[in-house]
XYZ file of C-alpha atoms in Angstrom:
339
model
C -33.688 -32.565 -57.363
C -34.836 -34.068 -54.043
C -31.598 -36.097 -53.753
C -29.452 -33.052 -54.400
C -31.359 -31.110 -51.745
C -30.889 -33.910 -49.203
C -27.167 -34.141 -50.014
C -26.824 -30.393 -49.565
C -28.586 -30.471 -46.206
C -26.475 -33.408 -45.065
C -23.343 -31.555 -46.061
C -24.246 -28.481 -44.023
C -25.318 -30.563 -41.039
C -22.077 -32.532 -41.132
C -20.066 -29.341 -41.565
C -21.847 -27.788 -38.588
C -21.162 -30.809 -36.422
C -17.463 -30.790 -37.364
C -17.119 -27.052 -36.561
C -18.929 -27.492 -33.244
C -16.673 -30.405 -32.286
C -13.542 -28.460 -33.190
C -14.599 -25.430 -31.119
C -15.544 -27.655 -28.190
C -12.187 -29.466 -28.408
C -10.295 -26.170 -28.401
C -12.310 -24.798 -25.496
C -11.922 -27.897 -23.373
C -8.177 -28.094 -23.952
C -7.467 -24.388 -23.406
C -7.830 -23.902 -19.636
C -7.803 -20.249 -18.678
C -8.802 -18.048 -15.805
C -11.572 -15.680 -16.603
C -13.157 -12.443 -15.532
C -16.478 -10.815 -16.200
C -17.521 -7.393 -17.388
C -20.870 -5.903 -18.157
C -21.645 -5.453 -21.813
C -23.792 -2.492 -22.681
C -27.090 -2.944 -24.467
C -26.916 -3.172 -28.199
C -23.248 -4.156 -28.314
C -22.623 -7.067 -30.640
C -20.245 -9.328 -28.728
C -20.009 -13.080 -29.186
C -19.483 -15.535 -26.350
C -16.546 -17.934 -26.164
C -16.658 -21.216 -24.247
C -13.736 -21.867 -21.934
C -12.942 -24.596 -19.501
C -12.141 -23.443 -15.989
C -11.193 -26.357 -13.766
C -14.032 -28.844 -14.403
C -16.608 -26.349 -15.646
C -17.461 -24.974 -19.057
C -18.135 -21.253 -18.840
C -19.140 -18.716 -21.445
C -17.331 -15.435 -21.702
C -17.532 -12.407 -23.934
C -14.850 -12.172 -26.620
C -14.327 -8.509 -25.678
C -13.708 -9.473 -22.061
C -11.378 -12.262 -23.152
C -9.398 -9.831 -25.308
C -9.223 -7.484 -22.348
C -7.709 -10.215 -20.228
C -5.225 -11.192 -22.924
C -4.216 -7.555 -23.359
C -4.273 -6.951 -19.572
C -6.728 -4.080 -19.979
C -8.886 -5.428 -17.152
C -6.029 -5.789 -14.684
C -4.988 -3.011 -12.307
C -1.507 -1.505 -12.905
C 0.007 -3.250 -9.877
C -1.259 -6.640 -11.013
C -0.009 -6.022 -14.545
C 3.463 -5.360 -13.196
C 3.287 -8.349 -10.872
C 2.366 -10.650 -13.744
C 4.882 -9.159 -16.179
C 7.752 -11.413 -17.144
C 11.482 -10.985 -17.024
C 13.688 -11.240 -20.092
C 14.246 -14.941 -19.411
C 10.506 -15.578 -19.421
C 10.176 -16.071 -15.659
C 7.572 -14.203 -13.644
C 8.750 -10.861 -12.338
C 7.447 -10.080 -8.856
C 6.745 -6.639 -7.489
C 9.377 -5.051 -5.250
C 8.246 -5.296 -1.641
C 7.057 -2.182 0.173
C 8.228 -2.056 3.789
C 5.643 0.094 5.559
C 6.872 1.307 8.968
C 4.090 2.590 11.215
C 4.788 3.942 14.706
C 1.845 3.882 17.075
C 1.080 4.606 20.720
C -1.841 4.111 23.086
C -4.535 6.801 22.908
C -8.319 6.854 22.388
C -7.873 7.183 18.612
C -5.300 4.394 18.200
C -7.642 1.513 17.374
C -9.855 3.425 14.898
C -6.763 4.966 13.236
C -5.120 1.571 12.822
C -8.381 0.052 11.602
C -8.589 2.657 8.843
C -4.927 2.244 7.877
C -5.094 -1.557 7.870
C -8.111 -1.509 5.576
C -6.182 0.722 3.187
C -3.110 -1.512 3.202
C -5.283 -4.582 2.566
C -5.597 -3.345 -1.029
C -1.839 -3.001 -1.580
C -0.015 -6.057 -2.986
C 3.466 -7.182 -1.997
C 3.939 -5.340 1.298
C 5.316 -6.056 4.748
C 3.783 -3.940 7.489
C 6.133 -3.181 10.376
C 3.806 -1.982 13.125
C 5.833 -0.783 16.095
C 4.317 0.295 19.377
C 5.675 2.890 21.785
C 4.930 0.606 24.701
C 6.514 -1.844 27.135
C 4.325 -4.749 25.980
C 2.361 -5.517 22.840
C -1.271 -4.455 22.871
C -3.420 -7.525 22.042
C -6.108 -5.298 20.516
C -3.540 -3.876 18.084
C -2.363 -7.400 17.301
C -5.954 -8.414 16.561
C -6.293 -5.644 13.955
C -3.216 -6.663 11.975
C -4.000 -10.367 12.180
C -7.549 -9.819 11.001
C -6.338 -7.750 8.049
C -4.398 -10.660 6.544
C -1.502 -8.312 5.726
C 1.994 -9.788 6.190
C 3.259 -7.982 9.282
C 5.891 -7.656 11.972
C 4.585 -6.438 15.347
C 7.253 -4.990 17.636
C 7.690 -2.682 20.612
C 10.128 0.226 20.880
C 9.341 2.383 23.898
C 10.581 5.956 23.959
C 13.733 6.223 26.121
C 13.069 7.373 29.688
C 15.077 10.577 29.332
C 13.090 11.516 26.207
C 9.796 10.896 28.010
C 10.705 13.586 30.556
C 11.032 16.316 27.931
C 8.222 18.824 27.508
C 8.302 18.557 23.694
C 8.736 14.944 22.637
C 10.005 13.505 19.363
C 7.274 10.911 19.174
C 7.687 7.936 16.833
C 11.476 8.159 16.529
C 12.270 5.044 18.566
C 9.626 3.121 16.573
C 10.952 4.144 13.163
C 14.544 3.424 14.158
C 13.483 -0.018 15.400
C 11.843 -0.684 12.046
C 15.018 0.295 10.215
C 17.027 -1.974 12.524
C 14.713 -4.894 11.755
C 15.171 -4.366 8.019
C 18.963 -4.309 8.394
C 18.991 -7.337 10.700
C 16.875 -9.462 8.391
C 18.696 -8.751 5.134
C 15.539 -8.060 3.147
C 15.293 -7.589 -0.606
C 17.481 -4.596 -1.627
C 15.038 -3.847 -4.454
C 12.360 -3.055 -1.877
C 11.215 0.421 -0.823
C 10.725 1.822 2.690
C 7.950 4.230 3.650
C 7.019 5.763 7.018
C 3.200 5.591 7.142
C 1.841 7.206 10.293
C -1.504 5.868 11.462
C -3.276 9.251 11.514
C -2.822 10.046 7.808
C -5.112 9.324 4.863
C -3.607 7.504 1.878
C -4.661 7.240 -1.759
C -3.841 3.771 -3.110
C -2.042 5.416 -6.033
C 0.645 6.542 -3.596
C 1.838 2.961 -3.137
C 2.051 2.423 -6.899
C 4.195 5.562 -7.101
C 6.671 4.706 -4.371
C 7.132 1.106 -5.476
C 9.284 2.254 -8.406
C 11.554 4.534 -6.336
C 15.178 3.843 -7.215
C 16.859 5.862 -4.461
C 14.777 8.646 -2.914
C 11.293 9.645 -4.024
C 9.373 12.695 -2.800
C 5.791 13.880 -3.276
C 3.277 16.396 -1.846
C 1.517 15.995 1.491
C -1.811 17.784 1.911
C -3.419 19.460 4.922
C -0.186 20.436 6.627
C 0.836 23.756 8.240
C -0.805 27.058 7.295
C 0.140 26.628 3.636
C -1.982 23.487 3.366
C 0.684 21.513 1.519
C 4.309 20.447 1.873
C 6.042 19.549 -1.390
C 9.214 19.711 -3.420
C 9.229 22.532 -5.964
C 9.570 20.965 -9.402
C 10.580 22.708 -12.619
C 11.154 20.872 -15.894
C 11.035 17.557 -14.054
C 13.739 18.488 -11.535
C 13.476 19.398 -7.854
C 14.668 22.982 -7.431
C 13.598 23.637 -3.831
C 10.937 23.017 -1.202
C 7.571 24.530 -0.336
C 6.534 24.175 3.295
C 4.948 26.315 5.984
C 7.933 25.788 8.270
C 11.319 25.873 6.526
C 13.353 26.641 9.695
C 16.793 26.373 8.071
C 16.164 22.725 7.278
C 18.062 21.312 4.309
C 15.100 19.018 3.567
C 11.929 20.761 4.842
C 9.563 17.869 4.127
C 6.916 15.939 6.055
C 7.456 12.385 7.282
C 4.765 11.174 4.871
C 6.355 12.949 1.905
C 9.230 10.652 0.990
C 10.155 7.013 0.390
C 13.589 5.486 -0.089
C 15.118 2.256 -1.291
C 16.284 -0.573 0.946
C 19.528 -0.523 -1.015
C 20.148 3.094 0.026
C 19.624 2.128 3.672
C 22.120 -0.714 3.275
C 24.663 1.711 1.844
C 24.321 3.974 4.908
C 24.545 1.676 7.947
C 24.736 4.631 10.373
C 21.598 6.371 9.091
C 19.210 6.990 11.984
C 16.463 9.363 12.997
C 17.365 11.722 15.856
C 15.274 12.751 18.865
C 15.079 16.373 17.721
C 11.445 17.569 17.527
C 10.725 19.195 14.173
C 13.970 18.033 12.610
C 13.431 14.271 12.503
C 12.904 14.109 8.715
C 15.657 16.572 7.851
C 18.354 14.992 10.006
C 17.400 11.486 8.912
C 17.616 12.383 5.223
C 20.971 14.045 5.873
C 22.173 10.841 7.546
C 21.373 9.035 4.273
C 23.823 11.474 2.625
C 21.465 12.286 -0.219
C 21.533 15.423 -2.350
C 18.734 17.417 -3.898
C 19.770 16.007 -7.280
C 18.993 12.490 -6.013
C 15.318 13.253 -5.461
C 12.842 11.584 -7.806
C 9.672 13.730 -7.961
C 6.642 11.441 -7.852
C 2.880 12.011 -8.138
C 3.055 13.394 -11.665
C 5.984 15.724 -10.964
C 4.467 16.612 -7.593
C 1.227 17.948 -9.103
C -1.009 15.383 -7.350
C -1.699 14.834 -3.653
C -1.917 11.171 -2.654
C -1.427 11.531 1.117
C -3.073 13.898 3.589
C -2.050 14.756 7.136
C -5.636 14.483 8.354
C -4.824 13.915 12.049
C -7.805 12.362 13.777
C -9.420 14.761 16.230
C -8.042 14.320 19.735
C -10.528 12.876 22.173
C -10.537 12.878 25.944
C -10.533 9.554 27.714
C -14.124 8.269 27.783
C -16.049 8.561 31.054
C -18.776 6.022 31.725
C -22.165 7.545 32.534
C -23.609 6.822 35.960
C -25.972 3.909 36.216
C -26.240 0.202 36.854
C -24.801 -1.641 33.825
C -24.017 -4.947 35.502
C -24.191 -7.950 33.154
C -24.666 -5.727 30.102
C -22.541 -4.925 27.087
C -21.523 -1.507 28.444
C -18.513 -2.735 30.443
C -17.289 -4.660 27.413
C -17.579 -1.597 25.187
C -15.579 0.516 27.617
C -12.845 -2.099 27.698
C -12.620 -1.697 23.914
C -12.573 2.109 24.130
C -9.831 2.053 26.763
C -7.662 -0.579 25.045
């Protein structure tokens, strides 16, 4: 009886050792990246040992399944890690974000806000183009600090346009960005978007425009007396346009309300934006020779607003208060404000 009991215990001990060794062997020879997620109280969830570099870590089976099934990855990352039919990694199409900017009290805070939005967007190239004769080092510092791949250029408004009472601001900058894209023969699968620095952007907008095949359009909030500019969509098709200022425009849309493919730009080498205040978007889209039937309604058939024309409040140039501020931080701060 005693012998049988000892044999039985030995068997279970040996069996346990064998199972433990097998699990350890599998864990050590299955290197994987890992993520963490909080597990609610009372949830029965076993831990799995994995080797990450030279460390053994423990991870929840539910979390591990989430990684395997990509449930814990954001949509952009899922697409970026998806594979082509031949098994190779399929990268995201590049977004070419063209931002015109000019010197004013709000320039640095506007660009700071925009840069910290774009920092969360994968696979982009930011073309930041100043309406200036020389590059502003304070603007350059913002884009460098962001870590976003960027091109920093100048494209001053032509002298004759500067003399006009009503100016078509940003046109020379956007045209320079389009020229750079043509000159550098970028990926034709990419998408171009004009992102002004005084708008507010939902990150979902960039997911939407990345899949544009030719010309995508979507609503823009906080614009004109109607509060929104958008294509009118019925049964998934664009049937017209809703905007507070139609003005006999074929495409009465806001600059922030459309994105188009690099391939389309390549097909229309003469497409440019004109210096016609109020008609920049319309005339540019006409130069691309697109039709209403070409428009791809984005943002859930144009029922969501992912970009707002917030327009930072205009501020007068700062005036330093009277007083003796020699050898203090005040002079430095005013150099920043006036940059």
